[in-house]
mmCIF file of C-alpha atoms in Angstrom:
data_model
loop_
_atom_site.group_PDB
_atom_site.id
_atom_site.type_symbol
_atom_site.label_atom_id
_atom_site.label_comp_id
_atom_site.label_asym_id
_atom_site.label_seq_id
_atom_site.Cartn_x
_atom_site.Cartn_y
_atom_site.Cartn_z
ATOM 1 C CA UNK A 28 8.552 -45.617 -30.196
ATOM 2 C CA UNK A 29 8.426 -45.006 -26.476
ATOM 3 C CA UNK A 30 11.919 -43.226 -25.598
ATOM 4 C CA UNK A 31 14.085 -40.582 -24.361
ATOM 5 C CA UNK A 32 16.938 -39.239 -26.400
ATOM 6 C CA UNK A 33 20.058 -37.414 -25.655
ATOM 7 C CA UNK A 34 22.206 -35.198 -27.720
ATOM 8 C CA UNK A 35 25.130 -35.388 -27.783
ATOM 9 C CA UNK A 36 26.640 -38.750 -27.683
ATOM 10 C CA UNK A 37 30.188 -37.935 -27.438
ATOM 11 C CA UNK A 38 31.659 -34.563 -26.536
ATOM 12 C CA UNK A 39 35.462 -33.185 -25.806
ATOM 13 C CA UNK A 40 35.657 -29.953 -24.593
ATOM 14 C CA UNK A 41 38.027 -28.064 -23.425
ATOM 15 C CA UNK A 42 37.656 -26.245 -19.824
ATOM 16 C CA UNK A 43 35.533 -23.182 -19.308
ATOM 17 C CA UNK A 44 33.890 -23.823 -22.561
ATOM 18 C CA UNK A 45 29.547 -23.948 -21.812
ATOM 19 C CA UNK A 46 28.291 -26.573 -23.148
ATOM 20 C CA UNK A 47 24.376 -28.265 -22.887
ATOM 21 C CA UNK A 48 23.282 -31.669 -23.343
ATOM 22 C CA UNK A 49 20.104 -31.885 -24.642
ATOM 23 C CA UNK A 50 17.585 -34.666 -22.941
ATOM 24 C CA UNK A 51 14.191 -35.219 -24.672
ATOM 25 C CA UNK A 52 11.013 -37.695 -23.555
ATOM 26 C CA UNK A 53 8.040 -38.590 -25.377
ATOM 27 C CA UNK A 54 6.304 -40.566 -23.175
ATOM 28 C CA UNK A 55 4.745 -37.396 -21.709
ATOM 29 C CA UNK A 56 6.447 -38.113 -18.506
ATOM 30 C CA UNK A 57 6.293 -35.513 -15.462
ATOM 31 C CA UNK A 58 9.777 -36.747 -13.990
ATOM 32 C CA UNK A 59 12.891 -36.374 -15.475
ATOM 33 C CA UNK A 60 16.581 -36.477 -13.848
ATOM 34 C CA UNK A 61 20.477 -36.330 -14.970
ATOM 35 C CA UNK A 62 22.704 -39.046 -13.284
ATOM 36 C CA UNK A 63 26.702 -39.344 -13.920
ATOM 37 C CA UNK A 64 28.277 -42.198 -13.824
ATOM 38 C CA UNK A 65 32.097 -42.560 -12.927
ATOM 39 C CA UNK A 66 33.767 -45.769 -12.531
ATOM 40 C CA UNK A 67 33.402 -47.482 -8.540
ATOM 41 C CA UNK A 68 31.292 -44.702 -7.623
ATOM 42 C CA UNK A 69 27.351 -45.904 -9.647
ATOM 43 C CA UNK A 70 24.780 -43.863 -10.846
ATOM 44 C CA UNK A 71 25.018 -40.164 -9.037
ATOM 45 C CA UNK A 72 21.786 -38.031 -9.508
ATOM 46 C CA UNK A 73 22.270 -34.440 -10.159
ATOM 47 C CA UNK A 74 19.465 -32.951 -10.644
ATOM 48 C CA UNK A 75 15.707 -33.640 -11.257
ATOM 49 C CA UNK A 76 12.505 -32.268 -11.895
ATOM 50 C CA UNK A 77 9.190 -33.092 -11.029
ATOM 51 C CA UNK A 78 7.464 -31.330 -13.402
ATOM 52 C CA UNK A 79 7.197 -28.237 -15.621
ATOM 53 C CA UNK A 80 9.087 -25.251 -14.110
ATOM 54 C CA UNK A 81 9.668 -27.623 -11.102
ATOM 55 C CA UNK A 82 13.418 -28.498 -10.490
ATOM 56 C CA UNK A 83 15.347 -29.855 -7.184
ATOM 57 C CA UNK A 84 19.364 -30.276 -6.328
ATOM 58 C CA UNK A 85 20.343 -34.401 -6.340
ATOM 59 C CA UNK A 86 23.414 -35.416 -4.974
ATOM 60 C CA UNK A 87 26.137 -33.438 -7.065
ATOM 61 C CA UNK A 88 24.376 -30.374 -8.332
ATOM 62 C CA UNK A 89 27.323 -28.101 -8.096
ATOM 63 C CA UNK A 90 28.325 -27.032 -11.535
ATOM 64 C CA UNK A 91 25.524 -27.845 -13.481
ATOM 65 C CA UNK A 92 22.511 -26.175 -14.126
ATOM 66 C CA UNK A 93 19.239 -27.322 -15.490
ATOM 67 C CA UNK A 94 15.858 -26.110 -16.760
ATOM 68 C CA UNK A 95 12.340 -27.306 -17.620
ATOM 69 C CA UNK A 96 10.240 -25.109 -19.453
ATOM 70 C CA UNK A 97 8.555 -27.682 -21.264
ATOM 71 C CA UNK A 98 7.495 -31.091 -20.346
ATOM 72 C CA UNK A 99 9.190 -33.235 -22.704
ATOM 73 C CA UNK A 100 13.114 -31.472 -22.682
ATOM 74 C CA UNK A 101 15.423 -31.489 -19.685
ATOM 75 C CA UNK A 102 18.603 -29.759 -20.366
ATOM 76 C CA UNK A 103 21.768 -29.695 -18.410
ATOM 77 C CA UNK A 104 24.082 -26.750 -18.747
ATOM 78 C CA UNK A 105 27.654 -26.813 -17.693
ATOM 79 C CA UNK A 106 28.469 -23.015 -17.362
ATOM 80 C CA UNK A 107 32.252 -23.499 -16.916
ATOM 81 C CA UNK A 108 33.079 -27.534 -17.605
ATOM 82 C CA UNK A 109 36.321 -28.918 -15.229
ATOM 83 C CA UNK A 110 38.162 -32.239 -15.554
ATOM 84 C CA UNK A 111 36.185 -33.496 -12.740
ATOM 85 C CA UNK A 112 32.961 -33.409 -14.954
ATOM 86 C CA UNK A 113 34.485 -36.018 -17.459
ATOM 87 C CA UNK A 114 32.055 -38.507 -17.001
ATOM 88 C CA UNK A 115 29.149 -40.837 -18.320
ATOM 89 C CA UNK A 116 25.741 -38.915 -18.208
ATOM 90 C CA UNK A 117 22.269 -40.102 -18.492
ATOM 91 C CA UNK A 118 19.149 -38.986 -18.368
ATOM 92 C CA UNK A 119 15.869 -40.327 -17.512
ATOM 93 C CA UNK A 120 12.116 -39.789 -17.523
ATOM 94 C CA UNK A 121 9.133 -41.940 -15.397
ATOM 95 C CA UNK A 122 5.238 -40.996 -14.923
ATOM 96 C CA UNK A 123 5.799 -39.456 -11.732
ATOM 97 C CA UNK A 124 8.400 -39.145 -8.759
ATOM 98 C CA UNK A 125 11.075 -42.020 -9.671
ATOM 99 C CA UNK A 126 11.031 -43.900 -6.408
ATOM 100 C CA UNK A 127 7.411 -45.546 -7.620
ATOM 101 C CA UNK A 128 7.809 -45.953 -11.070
ATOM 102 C CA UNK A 129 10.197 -47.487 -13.535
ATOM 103 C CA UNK A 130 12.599 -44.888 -15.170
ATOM 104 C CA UNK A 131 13.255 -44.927 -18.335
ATOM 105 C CA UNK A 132 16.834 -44.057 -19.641
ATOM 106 C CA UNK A 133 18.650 -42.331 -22.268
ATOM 107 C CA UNK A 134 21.524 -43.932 -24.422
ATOM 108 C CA UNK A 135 23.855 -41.561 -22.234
ATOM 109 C CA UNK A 136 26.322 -38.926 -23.343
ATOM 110 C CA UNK A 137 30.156 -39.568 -22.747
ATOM 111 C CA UNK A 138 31.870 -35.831 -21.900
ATOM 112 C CA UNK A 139 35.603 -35.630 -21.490
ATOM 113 C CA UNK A 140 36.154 -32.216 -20.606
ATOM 114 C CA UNK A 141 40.311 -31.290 -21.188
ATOM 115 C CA UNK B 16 26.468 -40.534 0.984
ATOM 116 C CA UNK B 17 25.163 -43.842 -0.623
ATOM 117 C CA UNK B 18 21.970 -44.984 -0.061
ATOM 118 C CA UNK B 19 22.076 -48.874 -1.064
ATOM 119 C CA UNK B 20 25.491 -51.039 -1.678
ATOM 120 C CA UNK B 21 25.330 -54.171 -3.779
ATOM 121 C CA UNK B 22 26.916 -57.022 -2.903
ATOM 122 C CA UNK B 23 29.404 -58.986 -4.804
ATOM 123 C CA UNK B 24 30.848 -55.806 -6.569
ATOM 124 C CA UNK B 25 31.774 -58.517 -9.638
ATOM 125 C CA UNK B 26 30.744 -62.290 -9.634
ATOM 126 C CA UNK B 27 31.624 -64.750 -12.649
ATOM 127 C CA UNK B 28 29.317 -67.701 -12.926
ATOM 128 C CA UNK B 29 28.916 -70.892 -15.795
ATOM 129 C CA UNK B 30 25.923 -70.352 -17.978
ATOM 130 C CA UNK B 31 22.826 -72.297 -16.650
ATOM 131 C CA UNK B 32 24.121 -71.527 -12.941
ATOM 132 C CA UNK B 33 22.418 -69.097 -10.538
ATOM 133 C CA UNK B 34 23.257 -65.807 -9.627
ATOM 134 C CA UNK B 35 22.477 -64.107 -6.203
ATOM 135 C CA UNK B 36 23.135 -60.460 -5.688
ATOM 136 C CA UNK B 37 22.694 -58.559 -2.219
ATOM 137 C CA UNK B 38 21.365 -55.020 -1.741
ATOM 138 C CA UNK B 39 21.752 -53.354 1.849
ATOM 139 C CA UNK B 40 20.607 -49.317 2.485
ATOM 140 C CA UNK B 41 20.429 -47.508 5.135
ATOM 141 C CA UNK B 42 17.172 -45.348 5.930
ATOM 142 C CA UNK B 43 13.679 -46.308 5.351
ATOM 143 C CA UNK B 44 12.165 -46.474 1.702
ATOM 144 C CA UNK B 45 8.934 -46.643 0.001
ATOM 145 C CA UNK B 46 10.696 -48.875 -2.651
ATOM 146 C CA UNK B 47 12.895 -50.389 -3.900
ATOM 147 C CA UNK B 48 13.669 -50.862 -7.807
ATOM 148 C CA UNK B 49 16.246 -52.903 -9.603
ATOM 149 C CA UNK B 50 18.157 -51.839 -12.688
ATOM 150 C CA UNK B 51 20.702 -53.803 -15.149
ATOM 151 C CA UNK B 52 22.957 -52.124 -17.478
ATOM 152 C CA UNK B 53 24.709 -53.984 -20.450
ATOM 153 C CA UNK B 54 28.117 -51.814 -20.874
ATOM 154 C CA UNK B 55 27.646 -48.133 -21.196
ATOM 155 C CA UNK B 56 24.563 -48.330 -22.433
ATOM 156 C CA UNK B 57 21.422 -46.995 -20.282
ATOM 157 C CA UNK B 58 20.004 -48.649 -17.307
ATOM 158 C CA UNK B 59 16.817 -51.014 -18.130
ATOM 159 C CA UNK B 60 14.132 -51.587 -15.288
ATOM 160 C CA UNK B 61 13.823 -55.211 -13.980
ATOM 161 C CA UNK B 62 11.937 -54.807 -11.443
ATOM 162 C CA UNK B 63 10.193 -52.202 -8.783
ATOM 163 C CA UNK B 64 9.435 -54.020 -4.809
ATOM 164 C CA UNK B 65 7.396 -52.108 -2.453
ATOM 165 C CA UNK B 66 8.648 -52.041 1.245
ATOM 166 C CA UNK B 67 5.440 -53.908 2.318
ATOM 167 C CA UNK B 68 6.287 -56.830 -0.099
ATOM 168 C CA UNK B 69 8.419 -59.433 0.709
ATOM 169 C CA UNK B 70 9.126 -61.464 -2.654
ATOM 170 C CA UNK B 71 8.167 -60.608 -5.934
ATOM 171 C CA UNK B 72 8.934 -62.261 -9.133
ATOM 172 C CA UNK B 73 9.847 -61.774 -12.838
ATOM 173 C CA UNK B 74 10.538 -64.958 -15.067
ATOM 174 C CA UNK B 75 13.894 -65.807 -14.371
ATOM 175 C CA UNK B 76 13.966 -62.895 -11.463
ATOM 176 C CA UNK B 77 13.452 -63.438 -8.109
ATOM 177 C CA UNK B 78 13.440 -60.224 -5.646
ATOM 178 C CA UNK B 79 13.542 -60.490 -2.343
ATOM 179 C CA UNK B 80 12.862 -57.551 0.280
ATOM 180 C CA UNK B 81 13.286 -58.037 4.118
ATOM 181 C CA UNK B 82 12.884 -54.334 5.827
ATOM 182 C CA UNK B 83 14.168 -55.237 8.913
ATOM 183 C CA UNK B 84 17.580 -55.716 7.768
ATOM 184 C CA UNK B 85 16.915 -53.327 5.155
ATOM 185 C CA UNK B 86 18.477 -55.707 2.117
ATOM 186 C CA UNK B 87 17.154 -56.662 -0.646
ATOM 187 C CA UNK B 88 18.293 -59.892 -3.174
ATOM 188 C CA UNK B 89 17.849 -60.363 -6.499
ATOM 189 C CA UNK B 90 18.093 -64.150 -7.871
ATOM 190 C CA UNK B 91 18.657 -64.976 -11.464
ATOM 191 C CA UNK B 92 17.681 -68.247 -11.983
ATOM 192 C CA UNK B 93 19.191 -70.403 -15.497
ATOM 193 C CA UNK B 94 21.719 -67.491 -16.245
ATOM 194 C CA UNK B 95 22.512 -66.615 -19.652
ATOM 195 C CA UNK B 96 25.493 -65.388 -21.551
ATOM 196 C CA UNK B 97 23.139 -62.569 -22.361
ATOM 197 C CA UNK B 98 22.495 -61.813 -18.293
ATOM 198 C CA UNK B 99 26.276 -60.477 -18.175
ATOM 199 C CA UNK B 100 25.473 -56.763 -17.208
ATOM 200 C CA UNK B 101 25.636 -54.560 -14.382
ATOM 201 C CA UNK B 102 23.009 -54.435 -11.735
ATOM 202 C CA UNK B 103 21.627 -51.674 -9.597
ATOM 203 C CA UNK B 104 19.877 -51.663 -6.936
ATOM 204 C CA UNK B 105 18.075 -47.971 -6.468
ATOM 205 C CA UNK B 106 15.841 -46.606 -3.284
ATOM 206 C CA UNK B 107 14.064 -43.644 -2.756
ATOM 207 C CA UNK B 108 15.822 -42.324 0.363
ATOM 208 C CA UNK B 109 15.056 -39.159 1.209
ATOM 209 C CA UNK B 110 12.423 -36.006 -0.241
ATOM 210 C CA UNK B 111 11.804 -36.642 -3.811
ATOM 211 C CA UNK B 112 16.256 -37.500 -4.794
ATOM 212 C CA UNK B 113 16.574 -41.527 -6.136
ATOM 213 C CA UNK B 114 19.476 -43.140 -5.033
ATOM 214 C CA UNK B 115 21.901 -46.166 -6.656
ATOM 215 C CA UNK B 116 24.344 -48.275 -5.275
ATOM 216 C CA UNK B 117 27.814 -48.587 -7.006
ATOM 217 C CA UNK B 118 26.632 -52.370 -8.810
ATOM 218 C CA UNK B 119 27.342 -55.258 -9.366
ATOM 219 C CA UNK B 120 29.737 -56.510 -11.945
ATOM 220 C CA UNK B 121 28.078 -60.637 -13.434
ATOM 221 C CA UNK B 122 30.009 -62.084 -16.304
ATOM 222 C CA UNK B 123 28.019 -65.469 -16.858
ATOM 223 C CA UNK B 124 30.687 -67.824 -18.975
ATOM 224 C CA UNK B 125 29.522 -70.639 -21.305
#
């Protein structure tokens, strides 16, 4: 089956403790991107990539990091988490650059960070 | 910044009733794509309109794109309990970054 997965689901932290979220695609897509999603504000991309060892800033990179050494896996780091990352994240994955093609999306991965 | 705005933020309609949400952005695109979400789960494509089409259609979707005033609608046609979601409207504004607008909120009642 045609998907992207997302580990973990549900995650409290507490602050300054790094944490990843694993993203994985196996529809041997070359775009992937993170999103949050806080309440009134929509989807927020953070970071993307269009392709192996290819990554770009979105709209709220600071304090996350990500990586893409190998096509299917995305993973976003949080070095030092904050309060202000508790949020709703997704990730996503389309054939090429997202504006042209339909993404598909994880099941998301709620983060409270205390 | 925010590159497209929907347009009721939350509408409530009777089952078998239409619902019409508005898009507007605010710099050129290439496209512009449609997403609904059922309630924190992930966002599911509807539908993808390129900026030199001006309707384009989806069983009970209807998309409109006018450029000009650089909106978009999206019609659903018969609603369903089942159409209660969230939709997005998403642009690609600038470089290679993909934009979304905040939603809209449609509870369809029966």
């Amino acid at each position: 089956e045609a998907q992207v997965t997302q580990n973990p689901r549900y995650l409290i932290t507490v602050t300054g403790k790094k944490l990843t979220v694993t993203c994985s695609q196996n529809m041997n897509h070359e775009y992937m991107s993170w999103y949050r999603q806080d309440p009134g504000l929509g989807l927020r991309q953070i970071y993307y990539s269009m392709n192996v060892e290819v990554t770009d800033k979105g709209d709220v990179p600071e304090g996350y990091k990500v990586s893409r050494k190998e096509k299917r896996n995305f993973p976003l780091i949080l070095e030092s988490p904050s309060p202000n990352q508790t949020s709703l994240y997704f990730c996503a994955s389309s054939l090429s650059f997202a504006g042209n093609n339909e993404q598909f999306f994880g099941p998301g991965t709620r983060l409270t960070v205390l | 910044s925010q590159q497209g705005e929907e347009d009721p933020q939350a509408l409530s309609i009777q089952e078998g009733e239409n619902a019409t949400m508005n898009c507007s952005y605010k710099t050129s695109i290439n496209n512009l794509q449609w997403y609904r979400q059922n309630s924190g789960r992930g966002l599911v494509h509807l539908i993808l309109i390129r900026s030199n089409e001006r309707e384009k259609h989806s069983g009970r979707l209807r998309v409109t794109l006018d450029t000009s005033k650089k909106s978009s609608s999206l019609l659903i046609t018969a609603s369903r309990a089942a159409d209660t979601a969230s939709y997005f409207c998403a642009t690609d504004a600038w470089g290679q970054n993909f934009v979304f607008g905040p939603g809209t909120r449609l509870s369809v009642l029966p």
